């Protein structure tokens, strides 16, 4: 926010839909939470079973098109993506880390980079373990949501943008996976 052009935006100034001031901090926080919950909750009509949804959406004609069939990975190419993330991939990922804010755990990329020699092996073990289990622990599945003022009247909730502060350790693993996916981008996309 220190670099933002909007300097007068304060969360305490947010008012209700009818411009009414909240009677307590708790009421205001509940209003803000429920506002974003409404926006980001999927409608009940959405089927959570997504198996085959892309094929159904595209249809047989498009699935048989040479452009699509030629953009699929071979079994060998696919198998490369199934390998566990290596220490070298994590090393490359942390080199690419920017100075983003710390997540719930309080560790910033700068701190992780400075002590990478201590963190790299335990993070690699964690990465290997969660890959085998196909499940992240709660600390990597959680985010701290912060609101950033947008342009306009900052007393209106619609003029605030939520951002998620994720664990920088999680982002290191995620970036390593993303780097791996970049290797096939020219095959999948024209």
GROMACS .gro file of C-alpha atoms in nm:
model
  190
    1UNK     CA    1   0.000   0.000   0.000
    2UNK     CA    2   0.293   0.235   0.058
    3UNK     CA    3   0.346   0.262  -0.321
    4UNK     CA    4  -0.026   0.290  -0.395
    5UNK     CA    5  -0.172   0.612  -0.532
    6UNK     CA    6  -0.475   0.553  -0.310
    7UNK     CA    7  -0.361   0.661   0.034
    8UNK     CA    8  -0.693   0.738   0.197
    9UNK     CA    9  -0.840   0.388   0.176
   10UNK     CA   10  -0.898   0.242   0.521
   11UNK     CA   11  -1.094  -0.075   0.595
   12UNK     CA   12  -1.259   0.090   0.896
   13UNK     CA   13  -1.428   0.338   0.658
   14UNK     CA   14  -1.623   0.069   0.469
   15UNK     CA   15  -1.998   0.116   0.505
   16UNK     CA   16  -2.296  -0.112   0.437
   17UNK     CA   17  -2.487  -0.140   0.109
   18UNK     CA   18  -2.723   0.135   0.226
   19UNK     CA   19  -2.429   0.361   0.330
   20UNK     CA   20  -2.496   0.288   0.697
   21UNK     CA   21  -2.207   0.289   0.942
   22UNK     CA   22  -2.155  -0.034   1.131
   23UNK     CA   23  -2.233  -0.045   1.503
   24UNK     CA   24  -1.928  -0.262   1.579
   25UNK     CA   25  -1.604  -0.388   1.429
   26UNK     CA   26  -1.744  -0.740   1.446
   27UNK     CA   27  -2.049  -0.642   1.235
   28UNK     CA   28  -1.828  -0.475   0.976
   29UNK     CA   29  -1.593  -0.774   0.954
   30UNK     CA   30  -1.890  -1.008   0.911
   31UNK     CA   31  -2.026  -0.785   0.633
   32UNK     CA   32  -1.689  -0.790   0.452
   33UNK     CA   33  -1.647  -1.167   0.498
   34UNK     CA   34  -1.999  -1.246   0.375
   35UNK     CA   35  -1.959  -1.010   0.076
   36UNK     CA   36  -1.658  -1.204  -0.054
   37UNK     CA   37  -1.809  -1.538   0.041
   38UNK     CA   38  -2.110  -1.457  -0.183
   39UNK     CA   39  -1.883  -1.359  -0.472
   40UNK     CA   40  -1.656  -1.663  -0.455
   41UNK     CA   41  -1.901  -1.939  -0.361
   42UNK     CA   42  -1.984  -2.145  -0.670
   43UNK     CA   43  -2.352  -2.174  -0.753
   44UNK     CA   44  -2.518  -2.497  -0.633
   45UNK     CA   45  -2.587  -2.597  -0.994
   46UNK     CA   46  -2.215  -2.661  -1.059
   47UNK     CA   47  -2.131  -3.030  -1.061
   48UNK     CA   48  -1.817  -3.099  -0.858
   49UNK     CA   49  -1.742  -3.412  -1.060
   50UNK     CA   50  -1.532  -3.276  -1.345
   51UNK     CA   51  -1.432  -3.611  -1.494
   52UNK     CA   52  -1.462  -3.586  -1.871
   53UNK     CA   53  -1.603  -3.232  -1.863
   54UNK     CA   54  -1.348  -3.097  -2.115
   55UNK     CA   55  -1.420  -3.379  -2.358
   56UNK     CA   56  -1.795  -3.322  -2.327
   57UNK     CA   57  -1.750  -2.948  -2.374
   58UNK     CA   58  -1.529  -2.980  -2.684
   59UNK     CA   59  -1.717  -3.266  -2.849
   60UNK     CA   60  -1.591  -3.546  -3.073
   61UNK     CA   61  -1.534  -3.330  -3.384
   62UNK     CA   62  -1.295  -3.095  -3.205
   63UNK     CA   63  -1.125  -3.378  -3.014
   64UNK     CA   64  -1.049  -3.552  -3.346
   65UNK     CA   65  -0.908  -3.236  -3.508
   66UNK     CA   66  -0.537  -3.273  -3.601
   67UNK     CA   67  -0.452  -2.943  -3.432
   68UNK     CA   68  -0.571  -3.085  -3.102
   69UNK     CA   69  -0.437  -3.438  -3.148
   70UNK     CA   70  -0.093  -3.303  -3.246
   71UNK     CA   71  -0.079  -3.085  -2.934
   72UNK     CA   72  -0.098  -3.378  -2.695
   73UNK     CA   73   0.212  -3.489  -2.509
   74UNK     CA   74   0.367  -3.823  -2.591
   75UNK     CA   75   0.389  -4.089  -2.320
   76UNK     CA   76   0.760  -4.008  -2.277
   77UNK     CA   77   0.691  -3.635  -2.245
   78UNK     CA   78   0.409  -3.703  -2.000
   79UNK     CA   79   0.627  -3.931  -1.788
   80UNK     CA   80   0.878  -3.648  -1.736
   81UNK     CA   81   0.607  -3.450  -1.558
   82UNK     CA   82   0.535  -3.741  -1.326
   83UNK     CA   83   0.887  -3.742  -1.178
   84UNK     CA   84   0.929  -3.595  -0.829
   85UNK     CA   85   1.052  -3.236  -0.809
   86UNK     CA   86   1.431  -3.237  -0.775
   87UNK     CA   87   1.651  -3.029  -0.546
   88UNK     CA   88   1.789  -2.858  -0.856
   89UNK     CA   89   1.437  -2.755  -0.964
   90UNK     CA   90   1.374  -2.607  -0.618
   91UNK     CA   91   1.713  -2.428  -0.633
   92UNK     CA   92   1.616  -2.271  -0.966
   93UNK     CA   93   1.275  -2.177  -0.832
   94UNK     CA   94   1.409  -1.991  -0.529
   95UNK     CA   95   1.648  -1.796  -0.753
   96UNK     CA   96   1.343  -1.667  -0.943
   97UNK     CA   97   1.156  -1.560  -0.628
   98UNK     CA   98   1.066  -1.194  -0.600
   99UNK     CA   99   1.024  -0.981  -0.288
  100UNK     CA  100   0.661  -1.072  -0.233
  101UNK     CA  101   0.498  -1.048   0.107
  102UNK     CA  102   0.523  -1.328   0.359
  103UNK     CA  103   0.231  -1.566   0.399
  104UNK     CA  104   0.066  -1.702   0.712
  105UNK     CA  105   0.393  -1.861   0.825
  106UNK     CA  106   0.567  -1.521   0.829
  107UNK     CA  107   0.862  -1.627   0.608
  108UNK     CA  108   0.942  -1.393   0.318
  109UNK     CA  109   1.127  -1.492   0.002
  110UNK     CA  110   1.422  -1.278   0.111
  111UNK     CA  111   1.450  -1.472   0.437
  112UNK     CA  112   1.412  -1.806   0.261
  113UNK     CA  113   1.679  -1.711   0.004
  114UNK     CA  114   1.920  -1.602   0.276
  115UNK     CA  115   1.885  -1.934   0.461
  116UNK     CA  116   1.816  -2.154   0.159
  117UNK     CA  117   2.097  -2.392   0.254
  118UNK     CA  118   1.895  -2.476   0.570
  119UNK     CA  119   1.550  -2.491   0.407
  120UNK     CA  120   1.622  -2.667   0.077
  121UNK     CA  121   1.647  -3.030   0.198
  122UNK     CA  122   1.344  -3.023   0.433
  123UNK     CA  123   1.136  -2.849   0.163
  124UNK     CA  124   1.244  -3.112  -0.090
  125UNK     CA  125   1.144  -3.390   0.150
  126UNK     CA  126   0.809  -3.221   0.206
  127UNK     CA  127   0.756  -3.179  -0.168
  128UNK     CA  128   0.833  -3.548  -0.229
  129UNK     CA  129   0.599  -3.656   0.051
  130UNK     CA  130   0.301  -3.447  -0.062
  131UNK     CA  131   0.354  -3.556  -0.421
  132UNK     CA  132   0.334  -3.921  -0.313
  133UNK     CA  133   0.024  -3.855  -0.102
  134UNK     CA  134  -0.135  -3.616  -0.356
  135UNK     CA  135  -0.235  -3.390  -0.069
  136UNK     CA  136  -0.096  -3.063   0.070
  137UNK     CA  137  -0.095  -2.994   0.441
  138UNK     CA  138  -0.326  -2.721   0.571
  139UNK     CA  139  -0.047  -2.463   0.610
  140UNK     CA  140   0.015  -2.484   0.233
  141UNK     CA  141  -0.358  -2.492   0.149
  142UNK     CA  142  -0.438  -2.178   0.348
  143UNK     CA  143  -0.394  -1.812   0.265
  144UNK     CA  144  -0.419  -1.484   0.447
  145UNK     CA  145  -0.663  -1.260   0.259
  146UNK     CA  146  -0.585  -0.887   0.256
  147UNK     CA  147  -0.792  -0.614   0.094
  148UNK     CA  148  -0.626  -0.355  -0.129
  149UNK     CA  149  -0.812  -0.035  -0.225
  150UNK     CA  150  -0.894   0.014  -0.592
  151UNK     CA  151  -0.996   0.340  -0.759
  152UNK     CA  152  -1.314   0.506  -0.650
  153UNK     CA  153  -1.496   0.548  -0.323
  154UNK     CA  154  -1.315   0.329  -0.071
  155UNK     CA  155  -1.611   0.333   0.165
  156UNK     CA  156  -1.775   0.089  -0.081
  157UNK     CA  157  -1.671  -0.276  -0.049
  158UNK     CA  158  -1.680  -0.319  -0.430
  159UNK     CA  159  -1.382  -0.082  -0.453
  160UNK     CA  160  -1.154  -0.316  -0.262
  161UNK     CA  161  -0.962  -0.605  -0.418
  162UNK     CA  162  -0.876  -0.917  -0.218
  163UNK     CA  163  -0.528  -1.064  -0.249
  164UNK     CA  164  -0.412  -1.395  -0.107
  165UNK     CA  165  -0.087  -1.409   0.086
  166UNK     CA  166   0.036  -1.764   0.036
  167UNK     CA  167   0.330  -1.935   0.202
  168UNK     CA  168   0.652  -1.851   0.016
  169UNK     CA  169   0.757  -2.214   0.065
  170UNK     CA  170   0.439  -2.317  -0.118
  171UNK     CA  171   0.517  -2.064  -0.393
  172UNK     CA  172   0.867  -2.207  -0.430
  173UNK     CA  173   0.724  -2.553  -0.499
  174UNK     CA  174   0.453  -2.409  -0.722
  175UNK     CA  175   0.709  -2.213  -0.925
  176UNK     CA  176   0.919  -2.529  -0.971
  177UNK     CA  177   0.613  -2.709  -1.110
  178UNK     CA  178   0.536  -2.409  -1.331
  179UNK     CA  179   0.894  -2.411  -1.466
  180UNK     CA  180   0.847  -2.776  -1.555
  181UNK     CA  181   0.521  -2.701  -1.735
  182UNK     CA  182   0.688  -2.425  -1.938
  183UNK     CA  183   0.894  -2.696  -2.111
  184UNK     CA  184   0.585  -2.826  -2.290
  185UNK     CA  185   0.419  -2.494  -2.368
  186UNK     CA  186   0.531  -2.494  -2.733
  187UNK     CA  187   0.381  -2.842  -2.780
  188UNK     CA  188   0.046  -2.770  -2.621
  189UNK     CA  189  -0.002  -2.416  -2.759
  190UNK     CA  190   0.070  -2.294  -3.109
   0.00000   0.00000   0.00000
